[in-house]
Tab-separated table of C-alpha atoms in Angstrom:
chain	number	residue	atom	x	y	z
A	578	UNK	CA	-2.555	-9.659	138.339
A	579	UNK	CA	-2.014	-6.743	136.204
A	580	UNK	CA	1.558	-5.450	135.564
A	581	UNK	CA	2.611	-1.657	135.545
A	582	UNK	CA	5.594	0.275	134.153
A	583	UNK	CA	7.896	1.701	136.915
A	584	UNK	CA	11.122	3.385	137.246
A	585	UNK	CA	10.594	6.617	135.191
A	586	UNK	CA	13.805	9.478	134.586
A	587	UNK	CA	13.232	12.647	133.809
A	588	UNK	CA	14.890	14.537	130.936
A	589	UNK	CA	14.064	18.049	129.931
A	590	UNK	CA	14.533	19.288	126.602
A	591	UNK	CA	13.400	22.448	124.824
A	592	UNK	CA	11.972	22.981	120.890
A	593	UNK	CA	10.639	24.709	117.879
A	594	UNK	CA	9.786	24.300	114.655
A	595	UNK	CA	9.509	24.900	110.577
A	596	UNK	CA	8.455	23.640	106.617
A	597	UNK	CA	9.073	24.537	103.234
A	598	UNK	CA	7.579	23.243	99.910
A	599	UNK	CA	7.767	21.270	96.714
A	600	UNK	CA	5.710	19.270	94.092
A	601	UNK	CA	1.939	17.697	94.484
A	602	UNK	CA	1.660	13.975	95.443
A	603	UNK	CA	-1.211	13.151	97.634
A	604	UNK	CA	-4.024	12.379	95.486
A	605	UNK	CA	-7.502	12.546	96.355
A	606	UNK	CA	-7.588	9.515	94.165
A	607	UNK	CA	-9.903	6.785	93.419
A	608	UNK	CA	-12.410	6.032	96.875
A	609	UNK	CA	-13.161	2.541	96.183
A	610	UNK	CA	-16.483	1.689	98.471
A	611	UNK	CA	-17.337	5.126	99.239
A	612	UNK	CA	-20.487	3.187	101.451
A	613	UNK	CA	-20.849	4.821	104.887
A	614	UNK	CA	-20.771	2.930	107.808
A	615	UNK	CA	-20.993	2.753	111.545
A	616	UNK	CA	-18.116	2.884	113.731
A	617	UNK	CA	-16.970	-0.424	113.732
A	618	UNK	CA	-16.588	-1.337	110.507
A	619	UNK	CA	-13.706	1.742	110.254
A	620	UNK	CA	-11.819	0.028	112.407
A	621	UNK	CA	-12.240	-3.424	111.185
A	622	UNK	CA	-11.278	-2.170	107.859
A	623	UNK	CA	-7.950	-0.502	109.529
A	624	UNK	CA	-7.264	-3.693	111.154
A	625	UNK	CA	-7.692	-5.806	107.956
A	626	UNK	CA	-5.221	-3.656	106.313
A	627	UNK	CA	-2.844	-3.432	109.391
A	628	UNK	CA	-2.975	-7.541	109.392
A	629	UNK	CA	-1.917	-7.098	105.709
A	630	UNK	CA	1.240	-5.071	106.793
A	631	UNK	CA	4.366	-6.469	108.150
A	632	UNK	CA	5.571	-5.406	111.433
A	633	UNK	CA	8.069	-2.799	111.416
A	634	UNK	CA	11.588	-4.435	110.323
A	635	UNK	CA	14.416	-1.627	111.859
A	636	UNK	CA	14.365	-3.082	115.507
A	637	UNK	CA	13.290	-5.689	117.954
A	638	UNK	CA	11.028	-4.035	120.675
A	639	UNK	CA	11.735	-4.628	124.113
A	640	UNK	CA	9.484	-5.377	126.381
A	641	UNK	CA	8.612	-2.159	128.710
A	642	UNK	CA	6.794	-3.973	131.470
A	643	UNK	CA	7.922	-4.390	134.450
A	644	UNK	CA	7.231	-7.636	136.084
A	645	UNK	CA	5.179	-6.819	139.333
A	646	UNK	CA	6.127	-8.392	142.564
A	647	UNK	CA	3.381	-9.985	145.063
A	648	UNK	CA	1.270	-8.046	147.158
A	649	UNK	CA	3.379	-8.628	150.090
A	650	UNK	CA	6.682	-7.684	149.062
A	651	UNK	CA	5.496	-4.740	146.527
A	652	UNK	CA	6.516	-1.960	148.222
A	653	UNK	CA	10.068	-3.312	148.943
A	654	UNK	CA	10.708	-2.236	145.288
A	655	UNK	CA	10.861	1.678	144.939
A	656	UNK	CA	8.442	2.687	142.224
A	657	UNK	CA	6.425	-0.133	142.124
A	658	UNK	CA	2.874	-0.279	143.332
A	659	UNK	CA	0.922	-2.594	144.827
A	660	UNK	CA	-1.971	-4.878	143.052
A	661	UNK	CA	-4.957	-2.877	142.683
A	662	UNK	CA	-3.264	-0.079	144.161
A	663	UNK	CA	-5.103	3.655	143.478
A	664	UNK	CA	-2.820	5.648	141.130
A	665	UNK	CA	0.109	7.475	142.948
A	666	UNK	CA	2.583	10.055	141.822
A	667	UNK	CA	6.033	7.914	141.588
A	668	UNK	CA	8.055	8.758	144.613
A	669	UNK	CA	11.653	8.499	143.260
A	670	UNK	CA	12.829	10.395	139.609
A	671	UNK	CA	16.738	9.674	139.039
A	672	UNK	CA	18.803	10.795	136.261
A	673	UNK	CA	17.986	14.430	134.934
A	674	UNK	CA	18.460	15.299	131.344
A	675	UNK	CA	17.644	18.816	130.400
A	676	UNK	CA	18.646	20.359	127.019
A	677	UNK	CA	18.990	23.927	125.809
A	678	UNK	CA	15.946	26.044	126.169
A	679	UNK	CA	13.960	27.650	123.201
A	680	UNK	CA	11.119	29.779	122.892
A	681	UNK	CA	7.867	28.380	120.703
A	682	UNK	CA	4.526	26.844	120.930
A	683	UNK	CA	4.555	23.060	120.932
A	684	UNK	CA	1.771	22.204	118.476
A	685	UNK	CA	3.070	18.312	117.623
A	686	UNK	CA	6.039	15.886	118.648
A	687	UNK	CA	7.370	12.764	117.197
A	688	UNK	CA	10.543	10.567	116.770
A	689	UNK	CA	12.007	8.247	114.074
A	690	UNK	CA	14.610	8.053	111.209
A	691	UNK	CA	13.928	10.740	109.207
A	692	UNK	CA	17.199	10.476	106.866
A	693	UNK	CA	18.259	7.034	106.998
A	694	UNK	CA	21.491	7.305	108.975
A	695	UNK	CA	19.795	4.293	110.981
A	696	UNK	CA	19.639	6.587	113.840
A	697	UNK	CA	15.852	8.323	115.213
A	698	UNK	CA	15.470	11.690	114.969
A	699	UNK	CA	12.997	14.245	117.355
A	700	UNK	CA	10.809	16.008	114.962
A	701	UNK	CA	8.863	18.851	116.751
A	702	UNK	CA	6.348	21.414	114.992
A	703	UNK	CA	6.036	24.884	116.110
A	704	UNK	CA	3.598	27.036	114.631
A	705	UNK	CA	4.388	27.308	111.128
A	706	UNK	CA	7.814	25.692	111.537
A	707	UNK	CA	9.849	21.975	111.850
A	708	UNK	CA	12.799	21.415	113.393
A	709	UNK	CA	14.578	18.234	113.288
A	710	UNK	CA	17.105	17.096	116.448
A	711	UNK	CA	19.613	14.597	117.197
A	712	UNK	CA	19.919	14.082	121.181
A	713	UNK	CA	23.745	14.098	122.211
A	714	UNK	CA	24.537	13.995	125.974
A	715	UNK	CA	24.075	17.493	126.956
A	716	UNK	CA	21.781	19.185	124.770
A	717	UNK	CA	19.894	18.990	121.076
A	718	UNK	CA	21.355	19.567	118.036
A	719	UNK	CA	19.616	20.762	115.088
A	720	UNK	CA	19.265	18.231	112.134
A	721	UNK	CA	16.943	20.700	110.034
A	722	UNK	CA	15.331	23.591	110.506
A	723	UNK	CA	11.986	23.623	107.687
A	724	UNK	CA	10.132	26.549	107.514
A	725	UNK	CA	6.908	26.956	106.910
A	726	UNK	CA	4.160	29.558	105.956
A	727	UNK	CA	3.175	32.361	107.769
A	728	UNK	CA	-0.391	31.778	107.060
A	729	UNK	CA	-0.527	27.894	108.102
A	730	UNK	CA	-0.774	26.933	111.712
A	731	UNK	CA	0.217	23.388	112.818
A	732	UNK	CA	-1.866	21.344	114.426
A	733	UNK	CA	-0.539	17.743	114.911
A	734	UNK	CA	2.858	16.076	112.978
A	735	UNK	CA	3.255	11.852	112.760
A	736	UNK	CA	6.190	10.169	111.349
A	737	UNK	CA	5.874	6.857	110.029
A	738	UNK	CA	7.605	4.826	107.050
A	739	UNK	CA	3.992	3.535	105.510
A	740	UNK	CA	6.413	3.506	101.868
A	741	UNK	CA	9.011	1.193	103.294
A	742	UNK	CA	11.600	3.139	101.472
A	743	UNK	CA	13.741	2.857	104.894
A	744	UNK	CA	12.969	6.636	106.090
A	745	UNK	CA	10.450	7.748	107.833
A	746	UNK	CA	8.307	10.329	106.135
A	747	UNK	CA	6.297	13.319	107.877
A	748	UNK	CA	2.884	13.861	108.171
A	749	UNK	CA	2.004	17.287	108.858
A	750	UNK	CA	-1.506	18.391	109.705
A	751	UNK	CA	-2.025	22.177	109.206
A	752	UNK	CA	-5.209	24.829	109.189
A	753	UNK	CA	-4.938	27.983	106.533
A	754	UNK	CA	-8.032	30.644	106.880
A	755	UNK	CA	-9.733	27.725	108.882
A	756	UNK	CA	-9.483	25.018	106.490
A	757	UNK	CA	-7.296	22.208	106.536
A	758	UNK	CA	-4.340	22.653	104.706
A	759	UNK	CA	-1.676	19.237	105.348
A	760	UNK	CA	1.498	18.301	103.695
A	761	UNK	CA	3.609	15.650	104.142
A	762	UNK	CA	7.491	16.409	104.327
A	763	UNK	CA	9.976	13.329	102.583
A	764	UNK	CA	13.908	12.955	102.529
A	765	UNK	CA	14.977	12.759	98.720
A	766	UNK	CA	18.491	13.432	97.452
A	767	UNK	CA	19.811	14.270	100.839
A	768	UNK	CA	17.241	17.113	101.664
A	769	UNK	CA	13.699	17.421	103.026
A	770	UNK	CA	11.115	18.453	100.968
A	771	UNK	CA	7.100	18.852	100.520
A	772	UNK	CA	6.126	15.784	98.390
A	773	UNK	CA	2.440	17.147	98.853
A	774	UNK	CA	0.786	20.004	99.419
A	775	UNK	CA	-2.686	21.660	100.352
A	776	UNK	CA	-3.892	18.620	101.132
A	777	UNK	CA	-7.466	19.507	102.379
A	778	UNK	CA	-7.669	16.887	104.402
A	779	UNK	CA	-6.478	16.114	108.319
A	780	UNK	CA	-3.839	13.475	108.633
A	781	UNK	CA	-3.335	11.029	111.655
A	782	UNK	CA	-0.804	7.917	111.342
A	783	UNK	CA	-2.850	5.466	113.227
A	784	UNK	CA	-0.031	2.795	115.522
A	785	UNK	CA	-2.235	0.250	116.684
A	786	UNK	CA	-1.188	-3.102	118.566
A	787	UNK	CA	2.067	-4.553	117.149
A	788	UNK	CA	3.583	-0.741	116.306
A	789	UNK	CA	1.941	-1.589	112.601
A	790	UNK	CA	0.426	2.111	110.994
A	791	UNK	CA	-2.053	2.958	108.563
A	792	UNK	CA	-2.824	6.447	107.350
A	793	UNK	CA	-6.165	8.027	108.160
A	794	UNK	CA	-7.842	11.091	106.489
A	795	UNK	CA	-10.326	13.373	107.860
A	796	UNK	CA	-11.973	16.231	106.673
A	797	UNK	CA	-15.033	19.246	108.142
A	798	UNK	CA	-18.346	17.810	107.232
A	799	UNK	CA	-21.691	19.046	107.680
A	800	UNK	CA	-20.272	22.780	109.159
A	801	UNK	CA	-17.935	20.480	111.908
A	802	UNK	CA	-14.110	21.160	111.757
A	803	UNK	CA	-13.867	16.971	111.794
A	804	UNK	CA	-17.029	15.545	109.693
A	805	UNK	CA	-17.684	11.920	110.392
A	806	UNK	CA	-16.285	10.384	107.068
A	807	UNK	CA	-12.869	9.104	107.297
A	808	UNK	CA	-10.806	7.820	105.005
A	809	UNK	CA	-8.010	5.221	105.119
A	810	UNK	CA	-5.074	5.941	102.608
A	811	UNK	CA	-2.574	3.825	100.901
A	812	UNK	CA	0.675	3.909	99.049
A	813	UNK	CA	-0.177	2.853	95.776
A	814	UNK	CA	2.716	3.779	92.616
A	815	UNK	CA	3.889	6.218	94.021
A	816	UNK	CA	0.885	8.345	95.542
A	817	UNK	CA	-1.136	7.849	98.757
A	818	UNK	CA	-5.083	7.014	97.531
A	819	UNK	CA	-8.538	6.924	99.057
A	820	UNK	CA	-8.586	3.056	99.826
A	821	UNK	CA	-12.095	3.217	101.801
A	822	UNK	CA	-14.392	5.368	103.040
A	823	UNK	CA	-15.748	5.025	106.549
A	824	UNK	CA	-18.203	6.545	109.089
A	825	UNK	CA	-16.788	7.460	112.785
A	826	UNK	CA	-19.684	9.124	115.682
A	827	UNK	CA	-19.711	12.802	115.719
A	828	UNK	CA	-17.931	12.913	119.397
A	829	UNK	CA	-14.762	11.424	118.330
A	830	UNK	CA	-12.220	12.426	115.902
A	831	UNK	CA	-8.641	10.660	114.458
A	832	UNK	CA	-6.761	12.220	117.211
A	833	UNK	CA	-8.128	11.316	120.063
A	834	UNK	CA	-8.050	7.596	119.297
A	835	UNK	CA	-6.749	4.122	118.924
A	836	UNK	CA	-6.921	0.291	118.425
A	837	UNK	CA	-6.004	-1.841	121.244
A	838	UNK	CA	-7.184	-5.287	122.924
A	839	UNK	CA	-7.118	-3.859	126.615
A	840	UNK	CA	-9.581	-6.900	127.987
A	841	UNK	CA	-7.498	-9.254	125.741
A	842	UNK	CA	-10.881	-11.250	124.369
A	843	UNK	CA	-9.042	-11.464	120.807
A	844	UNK	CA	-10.596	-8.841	119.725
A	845	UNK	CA	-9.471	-5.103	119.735
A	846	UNK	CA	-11.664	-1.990	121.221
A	847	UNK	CA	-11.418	1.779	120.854
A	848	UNK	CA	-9.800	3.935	122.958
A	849	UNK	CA	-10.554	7.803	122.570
A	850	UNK	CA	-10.891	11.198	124.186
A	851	UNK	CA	-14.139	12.814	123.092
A	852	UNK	CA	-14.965	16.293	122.452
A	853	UNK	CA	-15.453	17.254	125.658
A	854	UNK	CA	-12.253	15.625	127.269
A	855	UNK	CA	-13.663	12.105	128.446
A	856	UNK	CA	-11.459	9.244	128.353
A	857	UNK	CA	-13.558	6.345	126.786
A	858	UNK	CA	-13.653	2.667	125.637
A	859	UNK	CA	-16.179	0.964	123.328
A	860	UNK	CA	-15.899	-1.930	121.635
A	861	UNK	CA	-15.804	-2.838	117.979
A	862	UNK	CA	-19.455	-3.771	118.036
A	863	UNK	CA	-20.517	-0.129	119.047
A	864	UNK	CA	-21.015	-1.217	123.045
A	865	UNK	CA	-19.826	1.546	125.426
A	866	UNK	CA	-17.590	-0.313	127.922
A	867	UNK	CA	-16.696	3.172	129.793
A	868	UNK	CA	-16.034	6.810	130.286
A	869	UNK	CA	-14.213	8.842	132.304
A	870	UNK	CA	-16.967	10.727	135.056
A	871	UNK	CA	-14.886	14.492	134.485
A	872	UNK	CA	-12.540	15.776	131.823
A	873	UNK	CA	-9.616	13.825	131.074
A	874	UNK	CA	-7.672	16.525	128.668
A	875	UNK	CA	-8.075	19.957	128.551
A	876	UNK	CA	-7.729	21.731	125.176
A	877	UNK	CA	-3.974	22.477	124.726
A	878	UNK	CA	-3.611	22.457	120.595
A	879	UNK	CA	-6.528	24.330	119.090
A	880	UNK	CA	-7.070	25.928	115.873
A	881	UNK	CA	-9.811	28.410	114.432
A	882	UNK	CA	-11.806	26.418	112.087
A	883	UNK	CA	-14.884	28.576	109.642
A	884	UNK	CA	-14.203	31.426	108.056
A	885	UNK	CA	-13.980	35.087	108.884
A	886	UNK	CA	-15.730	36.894	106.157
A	887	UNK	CA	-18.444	36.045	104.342
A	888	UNK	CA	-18.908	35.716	100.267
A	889	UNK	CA	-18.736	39.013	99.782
A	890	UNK	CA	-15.839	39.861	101.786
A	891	UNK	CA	-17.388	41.576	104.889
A	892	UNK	CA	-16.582	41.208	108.317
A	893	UNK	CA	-18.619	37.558	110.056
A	894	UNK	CA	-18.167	36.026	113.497
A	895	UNK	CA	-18.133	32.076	111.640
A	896	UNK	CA	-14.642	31.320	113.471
A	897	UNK	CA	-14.898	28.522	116.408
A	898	UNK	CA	-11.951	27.558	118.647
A	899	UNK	CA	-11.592	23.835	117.830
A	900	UNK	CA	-9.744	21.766	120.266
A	901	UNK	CA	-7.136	18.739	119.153
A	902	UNK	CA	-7.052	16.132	121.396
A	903	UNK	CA	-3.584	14.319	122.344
A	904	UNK	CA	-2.551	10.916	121.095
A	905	UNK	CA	-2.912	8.003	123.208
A	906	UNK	CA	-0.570	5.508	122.842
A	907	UNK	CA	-0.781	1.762	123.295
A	908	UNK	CA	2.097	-0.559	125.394
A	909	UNK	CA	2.276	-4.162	124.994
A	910	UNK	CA	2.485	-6.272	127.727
A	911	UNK	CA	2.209	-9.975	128.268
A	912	UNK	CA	-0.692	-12.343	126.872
A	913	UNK	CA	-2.052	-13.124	130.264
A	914	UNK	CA	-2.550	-9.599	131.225
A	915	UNK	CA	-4.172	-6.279	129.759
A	916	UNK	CA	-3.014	-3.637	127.850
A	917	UNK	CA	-1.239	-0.365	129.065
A	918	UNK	CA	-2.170	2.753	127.436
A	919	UNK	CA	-0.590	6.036	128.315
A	920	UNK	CA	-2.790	9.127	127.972
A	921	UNK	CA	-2.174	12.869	128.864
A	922	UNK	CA	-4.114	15.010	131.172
A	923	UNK	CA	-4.400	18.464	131.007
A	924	UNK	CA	-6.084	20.115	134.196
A	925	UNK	CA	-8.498	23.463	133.040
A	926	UNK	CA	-6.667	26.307	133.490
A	927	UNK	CA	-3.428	24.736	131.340
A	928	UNK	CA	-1.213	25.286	134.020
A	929	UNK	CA	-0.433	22.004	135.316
A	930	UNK	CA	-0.150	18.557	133.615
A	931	UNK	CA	0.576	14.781	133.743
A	932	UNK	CA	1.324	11.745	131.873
A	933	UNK	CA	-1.256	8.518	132.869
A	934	UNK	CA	-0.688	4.299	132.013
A	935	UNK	CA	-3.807	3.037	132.753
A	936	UNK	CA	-4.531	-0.270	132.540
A	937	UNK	CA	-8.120	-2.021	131.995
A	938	UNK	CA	-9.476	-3.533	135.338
A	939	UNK	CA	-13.015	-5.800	133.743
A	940	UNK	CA	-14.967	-2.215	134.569
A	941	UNK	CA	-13.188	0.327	133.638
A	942	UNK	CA	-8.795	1.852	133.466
A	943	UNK	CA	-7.664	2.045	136.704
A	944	UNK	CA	-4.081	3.384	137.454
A	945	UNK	CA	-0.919	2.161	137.170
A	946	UNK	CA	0.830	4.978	137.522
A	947	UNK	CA	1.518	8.821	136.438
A	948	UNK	CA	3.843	11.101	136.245
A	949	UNK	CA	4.773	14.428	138.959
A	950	UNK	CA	2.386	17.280	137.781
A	951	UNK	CA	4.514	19.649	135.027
A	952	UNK	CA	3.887	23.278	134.772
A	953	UNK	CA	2.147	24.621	131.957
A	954	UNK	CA	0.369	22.079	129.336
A	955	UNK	CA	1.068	18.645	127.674
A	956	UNK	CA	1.210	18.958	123.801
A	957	UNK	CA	2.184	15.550	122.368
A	958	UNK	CA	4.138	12.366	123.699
A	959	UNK	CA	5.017	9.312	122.222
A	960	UNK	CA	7.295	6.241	123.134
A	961	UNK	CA	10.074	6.220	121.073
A	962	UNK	CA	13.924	5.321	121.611
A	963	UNK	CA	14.983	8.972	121.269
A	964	UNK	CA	18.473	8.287	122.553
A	965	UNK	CA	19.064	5.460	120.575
A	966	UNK	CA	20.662	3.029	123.200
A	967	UNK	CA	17.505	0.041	121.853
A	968	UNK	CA	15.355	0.640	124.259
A	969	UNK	CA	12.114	3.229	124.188
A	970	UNK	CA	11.879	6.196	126.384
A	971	UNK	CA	8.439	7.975	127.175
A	972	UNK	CA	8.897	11.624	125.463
A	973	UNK	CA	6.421	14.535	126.524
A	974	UNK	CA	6.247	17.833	124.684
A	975	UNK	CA	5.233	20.413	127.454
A	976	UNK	CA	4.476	23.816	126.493
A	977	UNK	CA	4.128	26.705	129.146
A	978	UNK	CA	1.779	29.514	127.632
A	979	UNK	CA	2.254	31.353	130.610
A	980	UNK	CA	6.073	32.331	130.222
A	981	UNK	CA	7.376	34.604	128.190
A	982	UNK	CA	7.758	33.825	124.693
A	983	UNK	CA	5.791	30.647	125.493
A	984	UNK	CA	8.681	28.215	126.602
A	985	UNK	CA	8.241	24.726	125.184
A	986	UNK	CA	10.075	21.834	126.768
A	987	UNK	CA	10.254	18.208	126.040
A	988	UNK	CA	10.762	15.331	129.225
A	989	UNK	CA	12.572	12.261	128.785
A	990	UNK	CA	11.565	9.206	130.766
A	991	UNK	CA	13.246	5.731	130.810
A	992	UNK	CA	11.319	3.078	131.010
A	993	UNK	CA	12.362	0.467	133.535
A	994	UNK	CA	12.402	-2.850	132.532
């Protein structure tokens, strides 16, 4: 029997974003066994080095699944479905938060502590810009407001303390005239500053089973905006390094995936979204264990990737519209059953959206349940505890293209126990 989260409260919140600069630290370092490889051996390597890590130390992490009852008495418990039930919209939302609105483009979400106060932090990216909130009962209050450059665009932002200096550092992925251009953002002497900078590679904090991370690095290759080698990066006196250099398949990039045992044979598979929007599974021997039949996501961060002139300055039509796929995250659930994962679907035309868990039936991720459909599109989420109260809420970054001044908006779930 396969168990589903239920009970899910809707919160609404609203955000923008911003950078500014300091001194060089990511190296592009020493790239010990610069062999390439197949897919596999990628994530073997992130999983050897993830085995290395210990778990994150700042909190216990409750469980989020909730037991299921027995086919005869399911539906006596609102929210809950039945065994093997198809996927339905919840029926019952209670509890509304909803903070102040802003005007922005969602282009990345995340949540952790940022400054050490012991207390997590939402960290949103606009375009150029990051803004930092606390969530107090009624409405967000800005933490820090870093701006960035006019000429960078934002394209995904992770938080994670891969250090273990006790704060959580920022990863920021960013295009300038179509090339990547990242920086990661640190707390030092009770301000935030760029500890790196034009870092011409992509940057994706990878939170596989357990909630342990590992930084991967991805640059264009052979005239793709996300070439197949891949590099995993460590923390090494001071300076993140080239540790390995891997191989992934030309349809998948580092965010549209993850690491997780969903058949629970001991062994964990890959979960992605491809470049056309299919949800898929394969496992770490390269076998294809399923795909989605349409579109799963529909393109809701993008960036221009080439250039627009050529090598003597005139005009060129080289610019493609390059698509980032959103995160999918991993929940953990019991030994004797499969792994959630929660994924976001964004229908064509961007104005509707909804969050998925899935769960992995033996032939493929059938439903456990999904959110009610949001206007406009689905950015980022993650499953954090935003509100600090020790337990982890599911936290959706919506952005709505369609009204004016592009309204962003961030829901809050609970997570029912």
């Amino acid at each position: 029997m396969r168990h589903c989260i239920a009970g899910i409260i809707i919160s609404s919140i609203l955000i923008c974003c911003c950078t500014s600069g300091a001194q060089q630290l990511f190296l592009s370092g020493s790239s010990a066994n610069s062999g390439r490889e197949h897919l596999h051996p990628l994530y073997k390597e992130v999983e050897r080095i993830l085995s290395e890590k210990e778990p994150e130390k700042n909190r216990t992490r409750e469980s989020m699944i909730s037991r299921q009852p027995s086919a005869e008495n399911a539906e006596e418990e609102p929210g809950l479905l039945k065994p093997g039930a198809d996927l339905k919209i919840l029926k019952k939302v209670r509890g509304l938060w909803q903070s102040q609105f802003l005007n922005m483009e969602i282009n990345g979400m995340d949540a952790g502590d940022t400054n050490g106060d012991g207390y997590n932090e939402i960290v949103v990216a606009g375009r150029n810009d990051i803004w930092i909130f606390k969530k107090r009962a009624s409405a967000l209050e800005v933490v820090k407001h870093i701006k960035g450059r006019k000429s960078e665009r934002i394209i995904n932002l992770d938080l994670a303390d891969l250090d273990n200096n006790g704060t959580d550092d920022i990863f920021v992925s960013a295009v300038h005239e179509g090339q990547p251009n990242s920086y990661i953002i640190k707390f030092r002497e009770g301000d935030f500053v760029r500890v790196s900078d034009k870092v011409r590679l992509f940057l994706k904090v990878l939170v596989a089973s357990g909630g342990q991370k590992v930084l991967l690095a991805q640059g264009p290759g052979n005239g793709r905006a996300f070439g197949q080698e891949v590099f995993i990066m460590d923390w090494d006196n001071g300076k993140y390094i080239k540790k390995r250099s891997m191989v992934l398949p030309k349809k998948i990039n580092i965010y549209g995936s993850n690491l997780g045992d969903i058949d629970h044979d001991g062994e964990d598979d890959i979960i992605f979204i491809d470049d056309k929007g299919h949800l898929g599974a394969t496992s770490m021997s390269g076998e294809n264990m399923w795909k989605s039949d349409g579109g799963f996501s529909g393109p809701c961060r993008y960036f221009g990737f080439g250039s627009d002139k050529t090598s003597v300055g005139k005009s060129s039509r080289q610019v493609r519209r390059i698509s980032v796929p959103p995160r999918i995250l991993m929940l953990e659930s019991d030994e004797d059953v499969s792994n959630e994962i929660i994924v976001c679907k964004n229908y064509s035309d961007l104005n509707k959206a909804e969050v998925h868990c899935l769960v992995w039936s033996g032939a493929g991720f059938e439903g456990c349940w999904k959110t009610k459909k949001t206007d406009g599109c689905i950015a980022d989420c993650q499953v954090k505890d935003v509100d600090n109260d020790g337990r982890d809420e599911l936290v959706v970054a919506v952005f709505n293209a369609l009204l004016n001044a592009g309204k962003s908006t961030i829901l809050i779930y609970n997570l029912k126990n």
